[in-house]
């Protein structure tokens, strides 16, 4: 009685039913209805429980039956209007794709990995607000390493290093019509202004760029400073000047004898304070035979090669020896020293060229004639700097050719950004090839080689294209919503979304194929498909979507963007798979009904199976409802005998038609009585006619059968016949449990081995100079420039001791470069205090010499002492700024080393304006910028403007030997501890620099990753519990998901994958992908009927194929990542994603079924009579007539009440009902096989029972067709019952109570009959 209970049945199709027959593999019925009732029709299962024929989870069934009802009506509507739905759906998706035009790719690390509203984010925001965007300096690095030898302590290597740096200084670029040189863009030291414009012009042109290099130990270092060519002063007194022939001390001596006025004393004092003496003129020449080598060089006359190791020991100094001393760790790497501490081997040289920031460059050239021809802006400055940096990397990386002694590598900040941008961009070729592989796999996996009509390759390919379009549409909507793309989204999202969508597509296609083998009406097949699969698809999609939305609570922008994009794409995939893909299925149903080939739908199948109706009947599904007529009395159907024949079909001699004959000797008539068993019931009788051979199967038949089985083999057959039965065996279960326990132990061990970090070499393409640079730089230097920033709301003048302690505390950080006495380089307050101390010393000396009187000074007083006097009379009080009497009462710096507090900001103005070299070298970068005041000895300008209180200062440090993430994080933690310690003491401060921006994310990465994973698991558990109303199965699914996570994490540790942002994202999305591998099996288990083993088998039978197809298609989609030029893509994307798919599939199809067979919950429906199937349900009540007026009839007529009668309980019908009408519909299916016959061909013809003339024995017999005919008699029983409204209702019922009593009596009567 399948059609009575079949959910596809509708009253409009008449009250025709087919008797239930024993299950046969070839029958086209719906065997799942009574064994997977809640999966097929939850409403039927719910009714059976309410009637007391079964027990189960009524809450889950109630919810599912409502969902199935809506899904069924939606599917029927889609099938009825499939063309319109498909057109509208594709149009909407295409319109959403337009949003991709607004997509933006974010590569800025600060915008990706800095925690939103976190500590680092607030610090960077504070810096931007104070200094402005684009401020600061950038360091361009040059590294030289040997090719074969292990020592660079030779002249040739240093001269090669010199050539590389000279090439860098000669780089010229043109941007926006303006030409820029290195000297225009570099960060340069500054000299104080003088009253002599000519001298100021000379000093400005001679102003050297700051270059940190080991060549500063030799005279050749002057060649890097230039200017090139030498500056022509146009004055015979100075001649042509460059740092190769400039001796500042000699120049000062010449200026002393010059007739023109020049503040020689001030300049001499400035040079002395900075350590500018002989510059490079007294340093040894690497090549003493160089024509420009000065005579003052120590090896000029001896022509001896200098001891390079000795010169490099303890570092080198630039032209200002006090402020520009480069420590060993900064300029040489791979150092080996002898017992006396002298360097005897060096394996790497490093030079650092510093450029201005875009903001500084914009402000420096603003309102100058150089940029008058363009609308000068900070964007112009940024383009100029980036263009120069790209040329720098390209040119210097070509310096060392194959014949060069050493390797030279150059790297710039812009090169890193370009690499990050390339890494973050979507590789269209890889994505397209991955999708093509998925496309081909969908075509092949859903292809039925032996049945071109029922093959599903077309809908598989269309489904992949639909999901791809859905992914593009979802990304377009994300772009419109302002969610930016980054490396994690561009490299993972396309494959993740396609994998999730294709999994659901395969499930629907697989179910659609199963429904095609059943007797469900054509008009409702799409609705039935959605009814069965829609709930699971909704459940997996909602779980994934909510899990991803929950993961968006993570404050890291890159992870939040990934979670939001993934959630939106899951939503789009769900809509496409549930609304648009069914329209594609409906169109495929039209093709199938028309017997057209799959994919090649323009051609009809030439081998369509013919069905011959021996007794044809009319089956008008849409026929109008007929008048109720008395049904015929019931009589048992006749029994049928099974007749077996062997026949031969061959073409006629003229080729016009075919001839079917009985085989002469191959078969005989055999009759078998398949009549009703004595214990059977008429309603369960089946009649069959089969034609089978009597003799044993021949070898040829076995080959044909094997070929047919091979062509019809599928994953479902494998799961049903081999895989699932194997898992039912206890030894196999034990082995699976032990195997996964071992995997769990390995996962725990591997998890412990996972280290945090990301090697920059992994994100740089293999075989490039940039990659080699990063490898060598990490190996020998690990150099980074950082700052300790102090903020406002601090009394800088009154708490100077805290600043000194703060600066000294950084000596505890091992990785900070220190001086020979293990102290850190002096910071701005040290230099400020030293300048004031020198002034105080000069004043004290000259005051004792009598060069000062009570309110002034004599002409013989020096400029330095006069400036000290002017500072001493400063009070710091705006109402009385000067007090001449306190000059001898106070000191600029007291005995404790503290600057006079009241006039601190007056002194600060004087220092930044008159000791420019020291202020520039300190890199203090004061904000607000101090006021400007230039001292003139000959003027009594005592009023020194007071600067604003400081709200931003910098303390520069150099970090080195940061070769791995662990060391970097350790240094970051140490520095953070210092900052936190002094913040607690009232000094607001924070560290700044590339290590903190790039690596500080790893400090909290594990916490946020675990928080996101836990949120995803909790949300998944809640959703499964609410929808399935089964907390136990939800818990089992979550446990398996946790196993997948642990095993994947352990796999990362075993193969050496470090935990960075991208693996963290993949671990977060593991919950979503794992749901696809586990939930289908779990739902199949709880919706089946039987014991745990049986339900496990039935679950795998229906879910094994779609899960495997989804996994394989996802693997094919990501397999193109293997060819990526970035090792990071292969190592962190492909390896982890492939491991995720394999681990997820094994856990979902191996571990989960075994756990369910041991610990699985009860089924949603548990029959009371038969544990393996639900009892045959009763027919539904007759439908109410539509738009028919009631007709009054006289007489007493019993009303039609809801019936619980089944065919197995029908014994005798009341006389007012017409008898049952039994209709026999035999169907003959003919299968034909071509056979080449030899000598026996004549015998076959002679024994035939047809009227065709026999062929000549001498002629070649025509090919014969061996035909097997299988006849099946289908018995349909039409039960005619009166329709409500066609007869008058009984009017003798006096009350509602009597109606209920009659209804209860009828129900009890039915129950008694069923027990009989």
PDB file of N, CA, C and O in Angstrom, residues 784-816:
ATOM      1  N   UNK A 784      65.707  44.768  13.193  1.00  0.00           N
ATOM      2  CA  UNK A 784      64.497  45.569  13.152  1.00  0.00           C
ATOM      3  C   UNK A 784      64.712  46.834  13.975  1.00  0.00           C
ATOM      4  O   UNK A 784      65.408  46.818  15.003  1.00  0.00           O
ATOM      5  N   UNK A 785      64.120  47.899  13.516  1.00  0.00           N
ATOM      6  CA  UNK A 785      64.189  49.187  14.213  1.00  0.00           C
ATOM      7  C   UNK A 785      62.882  49.399  14.967  1.00  0.00           C
ATOM      8  O   UNK A 785      61.798  49.296  14.381  1.00  0.00           O
ATOM      9  N   UNK A 786      62.956  49.674  16.256  1.00  0.00           N
ATOM     10  CA  UNK A 786      61.754  49.883  17.057  1.00  0.00           C
ATOM     11  C   UNK A 786      61.886  51.187  17.841  1.00  0.00           C
ATOM     12  O   UNK A 786      62.975  51.772  17.933  1.00  0.00           O
ATOM     13  N   UNK A 787      60.770  51.625  18.401  1.00  0.00           N
ATOM     14  CA  UNK A 787      60.738  52.831  19.236  1.00  0.00           C
ATOM     15  C   UNK A 787      59.955  52.537  20.501  1.00  0.00           C
ATOM     16  O   UNK A 787      58.974  51.778  20.484  1.00  0.00           O
ATOM     17  N   UNK A 788      60.392  53.155  21.567  1.00  0.00           N
ATOM     18  CA  UNK A 788      59.600  53.221  22.789  1.00  0.00           C
ATOM     19  C   UNK A 788      58.987  54.613  22.837  1.00  0.00           C
ATOM     20  O   UNK A 788      59.704  55.616  22.861  1.00  0.00           O
ATOM     21  N   UNK A 789      57.691  54.693  22.798  1.00  0.00           N
ATOM     22  CA  UNK A 789      56.973  55.958  22.674  1.00  0.00           C
ATOM     23  C   UNK A 789      56.421  56.344  24.046  1.00  0.00           C
ATOM     24  O   UNK A 789      55.795  55.522  24.726  1.00  0.00           O
ATOM     25  N   UNK A 790      56.670  57.584  24.429  1.00  0.00           N
ATOM     26  CA  UNK A 790      56.055  58.124  25.645  1.00  0.00           C
ATOM     27  C   UNK A 790      54.972  59.109  25.243  1.00  0.00           C
ATOM     28  O   UNK A 790      55.124  59.862  24.277  1.00  0.00           O
ATOM     29  N   UNK A 791      53.886  59.126  25.990  1.00  0.00           N
ATOM     30  CA  UNK A 791      52.701  59.898  25.619  1.00  0.00           C
ATOM     31  C   UNK A 791      52.537  61.118  26.524  1.00  0.00           C
ATOM     32  O   UNK A 791      53.410  61.437  27.344  1.00  0.00           O
ATOM     33  N   UNK A 792      51.416  61.789  26.342  1.00  0.00           N
ATOM     34  CA  UNK A 792      51.096  62.951  27.149  1.00  0.00           C
ATOM     35  C   UNK A 792      50.588  62.554  28.528  1.00  0.00           C
ATOM     36  O   UNK A 792      50.705  61.396  28.960  1.00  0.00           O
ATOM     37  N   UNK A 793      50.039  63.553  29.227  1.00  0.00           N
ATOM     38  CA  UNK A 793      49.568  63.343  30.597  1.00  0.00           C
ATOM     39  C   UNK A 793      50.699  62.856  31.498  1.00  0.00           C
ATOM     40  O   UNK A 793      50.518  62.001  32.374  1.00  0.00           O
ATOM     41  N   UNK A 794      51.869  63.415  31.253  1.00  0.00           N
ATOM     42  CA  UNK A 794      53.043  63.065  32.054  1.00  0.00           C
ATOM     43  C   UNK A 794      53.880  64.319  32.246  1.00  0.00           C
ATOM     44  O   UNK A 794      54.077  65.104  31.309  1.00  0.00           O
ATOM     45  N   UNK A 795      54.404  64.481  33.445  1.00  0.00           N
ATOM     46  CA  UNK A 795      55.234  65.651  33.773  1.00  0.00           C
ATOM     47  C   UNK A 795      56.675  65.350  33.392  1.00  0.00           C
ATOM     48  O   UNK A 795      57.455  64.822  34.184  1.00  0.00           O
ATOM     49  N   UNK A 796      57.028  65.681  32.144  1.00  0.00           N
ATOM     50  CA  UNK A 796      58.382  65.399  31.655  1.00  0.00           C
ATOM     51  C   UNK A 796      59.431  66.194  32.442  1.00  0.00           C
ATOM     52  O   UNK A 796      60.542  65.705  32.672  1.00  0.00           O
ATOM     53  N   UNK A 797      59.092  67.412  32.807  1.00  0.00           N
ATOM     54  CA  UNK A 797      60.062  68.247  33.516  1.00  0.00           C
ATOM     55  C   UNK A 797      60.238  67.794  34.963  1.00  0.00           C
ATOM     56  O   UNK A 797      61.356  67.770  35.491  1.00  0.00           O
ATOM     57  N   UNK A 798      59.166  67.416  35.609  1.00  0.00           N
ATOM     58  CA  UNK A 798      59.232  67.077  37.021  1.00  0.00           C
ATOM     59  C   UNK A 798      59.587  65.638  37.317  1.00  0.00           C
ATOM     60  O   UNK A 798      59.976  65.313  38.440  1.00  0.00           O
ATOM     61  N   UNK A 799      59.466  64.738  36.319  1.00  0.00           N
ATOM     62  CA  UNK A 799      59.728  63.320  36.576  1.00  0.00           C
ATOM     63  C   UNK A 799      60.785  62.785  35.599  1.00  0.00           C
ATOM     64  O   UNK A 799      60.630  61.741  34.974  1.00  0.00           O
ATOM     65  N   UNK A 800      61.868  63.543  35.498  1.00  0.00           N
ATOM     66  CA  UNK A 800      62.946  63.129  34.600  1.00  0.00           C
ATOM     67  C   UNK A 800      63.586  61.829  35.065  1.00  0.00           C
ATOM     68  O   UNK A 800      64.058  61.028  34.233  1.00  0.00           O
ATOM     69  N   UNK A 801      63.619  61.594  36.363  1.00  0.00           N
ATOM     70  CA  UNK A 801      64.230  60.374  36.875  1.00  0.00           C
ATOM     71  C   UNK A 801      63.498  59.131  36.376  1.00  0.00           C
ATOM     72  O   UNK A 801      64.112  58.097  36.101  1.00  0.00           O
ATOM     73  N   UNK A 802      62.170  59.216  36.222  1.00  0.00           N
ATOM     74  CA  UNK A 802      61.391  58.078  35.697  1.00  0.00           C
ATOM     75  C   UNK A 802      61.773  57.803  34.241  1.00  0.00           C
ATOM     76  O   UNK A 802      61.882  56.642  33.825  1.00  0.00           O
ATOM     77  N   UNK A 803      62.002  58.866  33.475  1.00  0.00           N
ATOM     78  CA  UNK A 803      62.416  58.681  32.086  1.00  0.00           C
ATOM     79  C   UNK A 803      63.771  58.001  31.998  1.00  0.00           C
ATOM     80  O   UNK A 803      63.976  57.123  31.136  1.00  0.00           O
ATOM     81  N   UNK A 804      64.702  58.379  32.851  1.00  0.00           N
ATOM     82  CA  UNK A 804      66.016  57.733  32.841  1.00  0.00           C
ATOM     83  C   UNK A 804      65.909  56.256  33.233  1.00  0.00           C
ATOM     84  O   UNK A 804      66.543  55.387  32.621  1.00  0.00           O
ATOM     85  N   UNK A 805      65.104  55.968  34.226  1.00  0.00           N
ATOM     86  CA  UNK A 805      64.912  54.573  34.631  1.00  0.00           C
ATOM     87  C   UNK A 805      64.229  53.778  33.513  1.00  0.00           C
ATOM     88  O   UNK A 805      64.551  52.602  33.284  1.00  0.00           O
ATOM     89  N   UNK A 806      63.281  54.406  32.860  1.00  0.00           N
ATOM     90  CA  UNK A 806      62.573  53.763  31.741  1.00  0.00           C
ATOM     91  C   UNK A 806      63.555  53.400  30.633  1.00  0.00           C
ATOM     92  O   UNK A 806      63.542  52.277  30.115  1.00  0.00           O
ATOM     93  N   UNK A 807      64.419  54.337  30.288  1.00  0.00           N
ATOM     94  CA  UNK A 807      65.393  54.081  29.227  1.00  0.00           C
ATOM     95  C   UNK A 807      66.386  53.003  29.646  1.00  0.00           C
ATOM     96  O   UNK A 807      66.735  52.115  28.850  1.00  0.00           O
ATOM     97  N   UNK A 808      66.835  53.048  30.881  1.00  0.00           N
ATOM     98  CA  UNK A 808      67.811  52.075  31.355  1.00  0.00           C
ATOM     99  C   UNK A 808      67.218  50.677  31.447  1.00  0.00           C
ATOM    100  O   UNK A 808      67.935  49.666  31.316  1.00  0.00           O
ATOM    101  N   UNK A 809      65.917  50.581  31.657  1.00  0.00           N
ATOM    102  CA  UNK A 809      65.277  49.260  31.794  1.00  0.00           C
ATOM    103  C   UNK A 809      65.410  48.430  30.532  1.00  0.00           C
ATOM    104  O   UNK A 809      65.374  47.188  30.589  1.00  0.00           O
ATOM    105  N   UNK A 810      65.561  49.054  29.383  1.00  0.00           N
ATOM    106  CA  UNK A 810      65.662  48.307  28.129  1.00  0.00           C
ATOM    107  C   UNK A 810      66.998  47.585  27.999  1.00  0.00           C
ATOM    108  O   UNK A 810      67.178  46.806  27.057  1.00  0.00           O
ATOM    109  N   UNK A 811      67.918  47.821  28.896  1.00  0.00           N
ATOM    110  CA  UNK A 811      69.154  47.048  28.894  1.00  0.00           C
ATOM    111  C   UNK A 811      68.885  45.574  29.189  1.00  0.00           C
ATOM    112  O   UNK A 811      69.694  44.712  28.831  1.00  0.00           O
ATOM    113  N   UNK A 812      67.750  45.285  29.817  1.00  0.00           N
ATOM    114  CA  UNK A 812      67.429  43.902  30.171  1.00  0.00           C
ATOM    115  C   UNK A 812      66.979  43.085  28.970  1.00  0.00           C
ATOM    116  O   UNK A 812      66.912  41.854  29.059  1.00  0.00           O
ATOM    117  N   UNK A 813      66.672  43.728  27.867  1.00  0.00           N
ATOM    118  CA  UNK A 813      66.215  43.010  26.671  1.00  0.00           C
ATOM    119  C   UNK A 813      67.447  42.522  25.911  1.00  0.00           C
ATOM    120  O   UNK A 813      68.260  43.324  25.445  1.00  0.00           O
ATOM    121  N   UNK A 814      67.579  41.217  25.786  1.00  0.00           N
ATOM    122  CA  UNK A 814      68.789  40.643  25.193  1.00  0.00           C
ATOM    123  C   UNK A 814      68.978  41.038  23.741  1.00  0.00           C
ATOM    124  O   UNK A 814      70.110  41.241  23.279  1.00  0.00           O
ATOM    125  N   UNK A 815      67.911  41.137  22.995  1.00  0.00           N
ATOM    126  CA  UNK A 815      68.019  41.331  21.554  1.00  0.00           C
ATOM    127  C   UNK A 815      68.249  42.782  21.152  1.00  0.00           C
ATOM    128  O   UNK A 815      68.418  43.071  19.966  1.00  0.00           O
ATOM    129  N   UNK A 816      68.252  43.714  22.092  1.00  0.00           N
ATOM    130  CA  UNK A 816      68.538  45.112  21.762  1.00  0.00           C
ATOM    131  C   UNK A 816      70.048  45.300  21.642  1.00  0.00           C
ATOM    132  O   UNK A 816      70.818  44.840  22.491  1.00  0.00           O
TER     133      UNK A 816
END
